[in-house]
GROMACS .gro file of C-alpha atoms in nm:
model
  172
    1UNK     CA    1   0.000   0.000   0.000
    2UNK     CA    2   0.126   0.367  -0.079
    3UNK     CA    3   0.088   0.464   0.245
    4UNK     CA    4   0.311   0.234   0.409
    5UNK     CA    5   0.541   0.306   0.163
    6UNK     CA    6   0.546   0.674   0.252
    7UNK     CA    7   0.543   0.627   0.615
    8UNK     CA    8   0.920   0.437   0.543
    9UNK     CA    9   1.005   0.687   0.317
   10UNK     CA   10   0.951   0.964   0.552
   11UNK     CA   11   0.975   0.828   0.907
   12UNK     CA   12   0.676   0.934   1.016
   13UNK     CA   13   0.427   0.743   1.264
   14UNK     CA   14   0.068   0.620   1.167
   15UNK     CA   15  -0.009   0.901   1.474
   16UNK     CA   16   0.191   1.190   1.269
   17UNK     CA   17  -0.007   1.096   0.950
   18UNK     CA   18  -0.329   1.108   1.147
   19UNK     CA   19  -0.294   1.442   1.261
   20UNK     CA   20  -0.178   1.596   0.926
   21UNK     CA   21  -0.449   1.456   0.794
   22UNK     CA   22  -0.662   1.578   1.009
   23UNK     CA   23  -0.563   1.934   0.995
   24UNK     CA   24  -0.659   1.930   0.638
   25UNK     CA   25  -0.978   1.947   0.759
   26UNK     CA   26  -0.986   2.203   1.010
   27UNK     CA   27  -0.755   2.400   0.704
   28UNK     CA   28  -0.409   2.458   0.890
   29UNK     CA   29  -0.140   2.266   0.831
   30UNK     CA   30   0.093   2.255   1.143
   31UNK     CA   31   0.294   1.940   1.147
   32UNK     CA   32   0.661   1.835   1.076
   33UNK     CA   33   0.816   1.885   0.704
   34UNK     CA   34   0.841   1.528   0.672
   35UNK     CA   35   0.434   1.473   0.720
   36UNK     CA   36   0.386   1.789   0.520
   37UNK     CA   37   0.597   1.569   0.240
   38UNK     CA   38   0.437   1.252   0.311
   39UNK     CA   39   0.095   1.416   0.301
   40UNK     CA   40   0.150   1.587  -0.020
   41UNK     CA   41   0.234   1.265  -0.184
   42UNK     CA   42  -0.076   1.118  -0.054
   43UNK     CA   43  -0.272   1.391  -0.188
   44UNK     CA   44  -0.130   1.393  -0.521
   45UNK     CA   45  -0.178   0.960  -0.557
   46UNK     CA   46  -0.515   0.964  -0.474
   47UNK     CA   47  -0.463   0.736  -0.139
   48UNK     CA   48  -0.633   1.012   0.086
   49UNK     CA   49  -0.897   1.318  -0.029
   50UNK     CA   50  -0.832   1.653   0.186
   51UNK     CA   51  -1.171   1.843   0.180
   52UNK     CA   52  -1.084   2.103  -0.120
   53UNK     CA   53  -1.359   2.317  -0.300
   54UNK     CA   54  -1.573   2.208  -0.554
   55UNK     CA   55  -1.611   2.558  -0.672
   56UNK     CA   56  -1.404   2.789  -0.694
   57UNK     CA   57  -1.454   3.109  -0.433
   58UNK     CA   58  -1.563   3.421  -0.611
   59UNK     CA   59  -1.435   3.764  -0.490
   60UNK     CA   60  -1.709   4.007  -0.475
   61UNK     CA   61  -1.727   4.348  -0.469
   62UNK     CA   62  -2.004   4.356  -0.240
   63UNK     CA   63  -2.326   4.226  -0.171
   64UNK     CA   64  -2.484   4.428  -0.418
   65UNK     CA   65  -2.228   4.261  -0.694
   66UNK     CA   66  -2.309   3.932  -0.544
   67UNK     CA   67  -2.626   3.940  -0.554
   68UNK     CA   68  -2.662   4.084  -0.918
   69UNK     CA   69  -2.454   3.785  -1.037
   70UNK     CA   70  -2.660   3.503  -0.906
   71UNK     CA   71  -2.968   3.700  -1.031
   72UNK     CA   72  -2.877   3.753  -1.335
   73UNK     CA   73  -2.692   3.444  -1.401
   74UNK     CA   74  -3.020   3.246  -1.330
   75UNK     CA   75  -3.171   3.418  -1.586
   76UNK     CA   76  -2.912   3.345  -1.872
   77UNK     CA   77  -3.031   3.023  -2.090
   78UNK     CA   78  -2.671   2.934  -2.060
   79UNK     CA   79  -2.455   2.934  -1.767
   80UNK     CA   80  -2.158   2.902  -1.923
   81UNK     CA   81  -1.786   3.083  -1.889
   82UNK     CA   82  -1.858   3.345  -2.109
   83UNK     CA   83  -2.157   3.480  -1.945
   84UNK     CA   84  -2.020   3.430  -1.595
   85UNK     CA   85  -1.736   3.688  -1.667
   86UNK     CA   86  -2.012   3.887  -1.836
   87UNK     CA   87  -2.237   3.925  -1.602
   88UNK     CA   88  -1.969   3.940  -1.297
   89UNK     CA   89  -1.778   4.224  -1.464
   90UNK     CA   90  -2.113   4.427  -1.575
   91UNK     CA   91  -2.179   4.396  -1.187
   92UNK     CA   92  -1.887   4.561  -1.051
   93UNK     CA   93  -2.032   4.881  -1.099
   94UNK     CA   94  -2.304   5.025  -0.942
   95UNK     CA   95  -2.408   5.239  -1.312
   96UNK     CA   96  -2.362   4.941  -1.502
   97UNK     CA   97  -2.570   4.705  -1.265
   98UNK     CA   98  -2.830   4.926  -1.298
   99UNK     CA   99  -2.845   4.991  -1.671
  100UNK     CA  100  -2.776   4.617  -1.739
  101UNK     CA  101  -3.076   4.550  -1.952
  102UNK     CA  102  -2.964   4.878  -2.184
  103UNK     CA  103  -2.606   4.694  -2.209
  104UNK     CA  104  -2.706   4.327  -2.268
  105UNK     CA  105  -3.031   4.180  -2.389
  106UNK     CA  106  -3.136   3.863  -2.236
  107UNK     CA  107  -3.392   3.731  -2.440
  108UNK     CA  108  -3.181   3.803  -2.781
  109UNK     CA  109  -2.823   3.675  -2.549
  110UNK     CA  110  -2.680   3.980  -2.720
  111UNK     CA  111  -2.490   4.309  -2.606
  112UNK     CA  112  -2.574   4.642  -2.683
  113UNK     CA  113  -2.265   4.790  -2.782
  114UNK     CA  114  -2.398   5.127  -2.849
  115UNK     CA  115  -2.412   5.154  -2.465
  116UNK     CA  116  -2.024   5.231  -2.427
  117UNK     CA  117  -2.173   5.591  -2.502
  118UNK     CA  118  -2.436   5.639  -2.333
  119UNK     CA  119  -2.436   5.962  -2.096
  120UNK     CA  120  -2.393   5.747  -1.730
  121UNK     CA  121  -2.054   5.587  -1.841
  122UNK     CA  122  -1.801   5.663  -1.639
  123UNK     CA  123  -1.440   5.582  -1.715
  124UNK     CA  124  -1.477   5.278  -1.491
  125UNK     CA  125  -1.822   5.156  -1.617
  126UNK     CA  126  -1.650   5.228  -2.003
  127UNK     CA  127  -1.369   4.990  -1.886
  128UNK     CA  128  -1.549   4.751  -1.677
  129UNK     CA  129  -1.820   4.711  -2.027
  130UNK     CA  130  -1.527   4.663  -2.280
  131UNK     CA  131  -1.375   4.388  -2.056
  132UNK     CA  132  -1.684   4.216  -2.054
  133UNK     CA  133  -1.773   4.225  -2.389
  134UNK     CA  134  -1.411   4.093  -2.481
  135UNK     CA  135  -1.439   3.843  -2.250
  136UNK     CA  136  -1.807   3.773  -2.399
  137UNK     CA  137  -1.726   3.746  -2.755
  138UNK     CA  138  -1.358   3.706  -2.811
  139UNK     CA  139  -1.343   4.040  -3.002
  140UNK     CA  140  -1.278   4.399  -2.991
  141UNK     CA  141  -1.569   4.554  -3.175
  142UNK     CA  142  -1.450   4.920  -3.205
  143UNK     CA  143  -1.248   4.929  -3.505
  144UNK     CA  144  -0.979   5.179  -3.443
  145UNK     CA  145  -0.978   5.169  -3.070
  146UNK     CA  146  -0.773   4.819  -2.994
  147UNK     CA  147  -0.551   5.034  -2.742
  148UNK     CA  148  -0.853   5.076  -2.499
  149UNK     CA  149  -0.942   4.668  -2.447
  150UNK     CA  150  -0.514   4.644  -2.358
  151UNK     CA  151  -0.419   4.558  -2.015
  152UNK     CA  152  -0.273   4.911  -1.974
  153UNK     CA  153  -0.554   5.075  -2.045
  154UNK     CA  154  -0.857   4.863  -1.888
  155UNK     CA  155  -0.650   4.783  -1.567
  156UNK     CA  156  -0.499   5.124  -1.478
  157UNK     CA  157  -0.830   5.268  -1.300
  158UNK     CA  158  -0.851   4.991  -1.007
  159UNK     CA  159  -1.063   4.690  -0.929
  160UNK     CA  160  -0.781   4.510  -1.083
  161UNK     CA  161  -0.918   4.230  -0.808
  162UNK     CA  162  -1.248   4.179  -0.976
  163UNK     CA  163  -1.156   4.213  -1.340
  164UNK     CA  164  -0.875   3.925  -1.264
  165UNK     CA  165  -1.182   3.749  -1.103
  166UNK     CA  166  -1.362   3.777  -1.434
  167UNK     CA  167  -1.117   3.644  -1.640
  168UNK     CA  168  -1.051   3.361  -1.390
  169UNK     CA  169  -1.400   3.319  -1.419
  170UNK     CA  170  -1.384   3.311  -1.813
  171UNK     CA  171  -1.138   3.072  -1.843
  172UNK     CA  172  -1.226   2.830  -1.557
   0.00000   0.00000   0.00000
């Protein structure tokens, strides 16, 4: 059995193992590097489960945000990647959680892109919009203006946090 094996490898007791296990549940590790080792192997064969996540946690910006994305996400036909980072990033901001039905039509699953310009965008909604509709459709749709969907540009204004969220979220 792999176990035995690692308890020779390591010098470790069936006591030492025990407990190092059983921190994994109570989520702090605090045991000798050699059952720290051992335990890791264990992990990574299969021979013992530690109690890890099924989904992921999501960083919020607030309730508000929170609750706009499980709203909202119930009421896509699809709950896939692309409209979890659309929907999370559209809810970051307080203008463009409420104008989210001028931005992005739910019955026709399309986005209004006209709504960059409307007269409530602020430099964060306008930035907070273009990263969701990149991470929506794959494309920049403003011919001419590539240099505003760049890193640089979309990430220089804060919530850095919650648009790296959305793309984790994207690409989960």
């Amino acid at each position: 059995m792999k176990q035995n094996n690692l308890k020779e490898k390591y010098g470790i007791t069936d006591e030492e193992l025990k407990r190092a296990v059983n921190q994994i549940k109570l989520g702090n590790i605090a045991c000798s590097g050699a059952a720290l080792s051992a335990l890791c192997d264990l992990l990574a064969n299969g021979d013992i489960e530690g109690n890890a996540q099924s989904q992921p946690v999501i960083i919020f910006s607030g309730e508000e945000h929170k609750r706009f994305f499980i709203e909202n996400l119930n009421k896509v036909r699809v709950k896939d990647p692309w409209h979890k980072a659309l929907i999370y990033t559209l809810g970051i901001t307080d203008d463009c959680r409420r104008h989210f039905n001028e931005i992005y039509d739910l019955e026709s699953d399309r986005i209004n892109f006209s709504s960059l310009h409307s007269g409530w965008v602020t430099g964060m909604d306008v930035r907070a919009m273009r990263l969701a509709f990149n991470l929506f459709t794959d494309n920049i749709l403003e011919e001419g203006k590539e240099k505003l969907y760049t890193a640089t540009y979309l990430f220089d204004y804060g919530c850095v946090q919650y648009f790296l969220q959305a793309i984790a979220l994207r690409f989960m």
